[in-house]
Structure formats: structure tokens, C-alpha cells
Amino acid sequence: MNKKRLGIILIAGSVLLWFIDRFSYIISSYFSKLLCGDLYLQPVDGVLGDVSCGFNADMHFTAFMFLVLISGIVLLIIALVQKEVH
């Protein structure tokens, strides 16, 4: 697989997964359940959330998708620059 195609796949995949998570929270909920186990959605100061695990899964997922997006952009730029040089 060439760099341009991989870059486009990473960009599209990260944006698609981010939109799916923003509107349904399926991915971050699964991520939280996987990492927290029984602590998932335990009340902390009367509030239910993934805070009982000691982190916010939405922020971790968003940061990871941002890294994937940036990696895809870098690969795409490298592929386009190499194409112009050759």
C-alpha cells in the first residue's frame, strides 16, 4: 500500500470514528468498560461517569484520533512531495 492511500485511509478513518463517537459514545464507552472493569460508571460525589476510573475516556479517544489524523496528513504530504520531486 502506498503512502498516499494509507494517509487518506488514516484521515478518513479517524474523522469517521470521531463522528461516530461524538454522536453515539459507543467507542469511548467500550474503551472505558475495557479499561475500568467494575469501576466503570461508579458514582463519584453523586455523579455517574468514567471519572471513577481516574480518567476521561472521551479525551483519551479524541487525543488518539487526533494523532491518527496528524499521522495521515503527514503521510499524505510526504507522498505528494515525493511525487513532485520524482
Short mmCIF file of C-alpha atoms in Angstrom, two decimals:
data_model
loop_
_atom_site.label_atom_id
_atom_site.label_comp_id
_atom_site.label_asym_id
_atom_site.label_seq_id
_atom_site.Cartn_x
_atom_site.Cartn_y
_atom_site.Cartn_z
CA MET A 1 0.00 0.00 0.00
CA ASN A 2 1.44 3.37 -0.93
CA LYS A 3 1.80 6.32 1.45
CA LYS A 4 -0.88 8.41 -0.22
CA ARG A 5 -3.54 5.72 0.12
CA LEU A 6 -2.54 4.96 3.71
CA GLY A 7 -2.65 8.67 4.57
CA ILE A 8 -6.14 9.04 3.11
CA ILE A 9 -7.33 5.93 4.98
CA LEU A 10 -5.94 7.25 8.28
CA ILE A 11 -7.51 10.68 7.76
CA ALA A 12 -10.92 9.33 6.74
CA GLY A 13 -10.90 6.64 9.41
CA SER A 14 -10.06 9.00 12.24
CA VAL A 15 -12.71 11.53 11.20
CA LEU A 16 -15.33 8.82 10.74
CA LEU A 17 -14.60 7.19 14.11
CA TRP A 18 -14.61 10.58 15.80
CA PHE A 19 -18.04 11.43 14.35
CA ILE A 20 -19.41 8.03 15.36
CA ASP A 21 -18.14 8.53 18.90
CA ARG A 22 -19.43 12.11 19.15
CA PHE A 23 -22.98 11.12 18.27
CA SER A 24 -23.25 7.73 19.98
CA TYR A 25 -20.39 7.39 22.52
CA ILE A 26 -20.18 3.69 21.62
CA ILE A 27 -16.40 3.64 21.15
CA SER A 28 -15.44 5.60 24.25
CA SER A 29 -17.93 3.62 26.38
CA TYR A 30 -16.43 0.35 25.18
CA PHE A 31 -12.92 1.73 25.82
CA SER A 32 -13.93 2.75 29.36
CA LYS A 33 -15.54 -0.61 30.12
CA LEU A 34 -12.46 -2.41 28.82
CA LEU A 35 -10.02 -0.43 30.95
CA CYS A 36 -12.06 0.16 34.11
CA GLY A 37 -13.94 -3.09 34.52
CA ASP A 38 -16.15 -2.94 37.62
CA LEU A 39 -15.27 0.69 38.34
CA TYR A 40 -16.98 1.89 35.16
CA LEU A 41 -19.81 4.33 35.88
CA GLN A 42 -19.48 4.20 39.65
CA PRO A 43 -20.78 7.36 41.31
CA VAL A 44 -18.14 9.86 42.42
CA ASP A 45 -19.54 12.66 44.60
CA GLY A 46 -23.01 11.64 43.43
CA VAL A 47 -22.19 11.91 39.72
CA LEU A 48 -22.10 8.91 37.38
CA GLY A 49 -19.28 8.86 34.87
CA ASP A 50 -15.94 7.41 33.90
CA VAL A 51 -14.26 9.70 36.44
CA SER A 52 -14.27 6.75 38.86
CA CYS A 53 -11.56 5.20 36.68
CA GLY A 54 -9.34 8.23 37.12
CA PHE A 55 -9.52 9.45 33.52
CA ASN A 56 -11.91 10.74 30.91
CA ALA A 57 -12.18 8.20 28.08
CA ASP A 58 -13.58 10.77 25.66
CA MET A 59 -10.48 12.92 25.94
CA HIS A 60 -8.14 9.96 25.50
CA PHE A 61 -10.06 8.76 22.45
CA THR A 62 -10.10 12.26 20.94
CA ALA A 63 -6.36 12.67 21.52
CA PHE A 64 -5.68 9.29 19.89
CA MET A 65 -7.85 10.14 16.88
CA PHE A 66 -6.05 13.49 16.57
CA LEU A 67 -2.70 11.66 16.46
CA VAL A 68 -4.03 9.29 13.80
CA LEU A 69 -5.33 12.29 11.81
CA ILE A 70 -1.99 14.10 12.02
CA SER A 71 -0.15 10.91 11.01
CA GLY A 72 -2.41 10.57 7.97
CA ILE A 73 -1.84 14.20 6.98
CA VAL A 74 1.93 13.79 7.31
CA LEU A 75 1.91 10.63 5.18
CA LEU A 76 -0.23 12.32 2.55
CA ILE A 77 2.07 15.36 2.42
CA ILE A 78 5.17 13.15 2.18
CA ALA A 79 3.60 11.18 -0.69
CA LEU A 80 2.64 14.33 -2.56
CA VAL A 81 6.09 15.91 -2.09
CA GLN A 82 7.86 12.74 -3.23
CA LYS A 83 5.62 12.59 -6.30
CA GLU A 84 6.56 16.17 -7.24
CA VAL A 85 10.29 15.51 -6.73
CA HIS A 86 10.33 12.40 -8.91
#
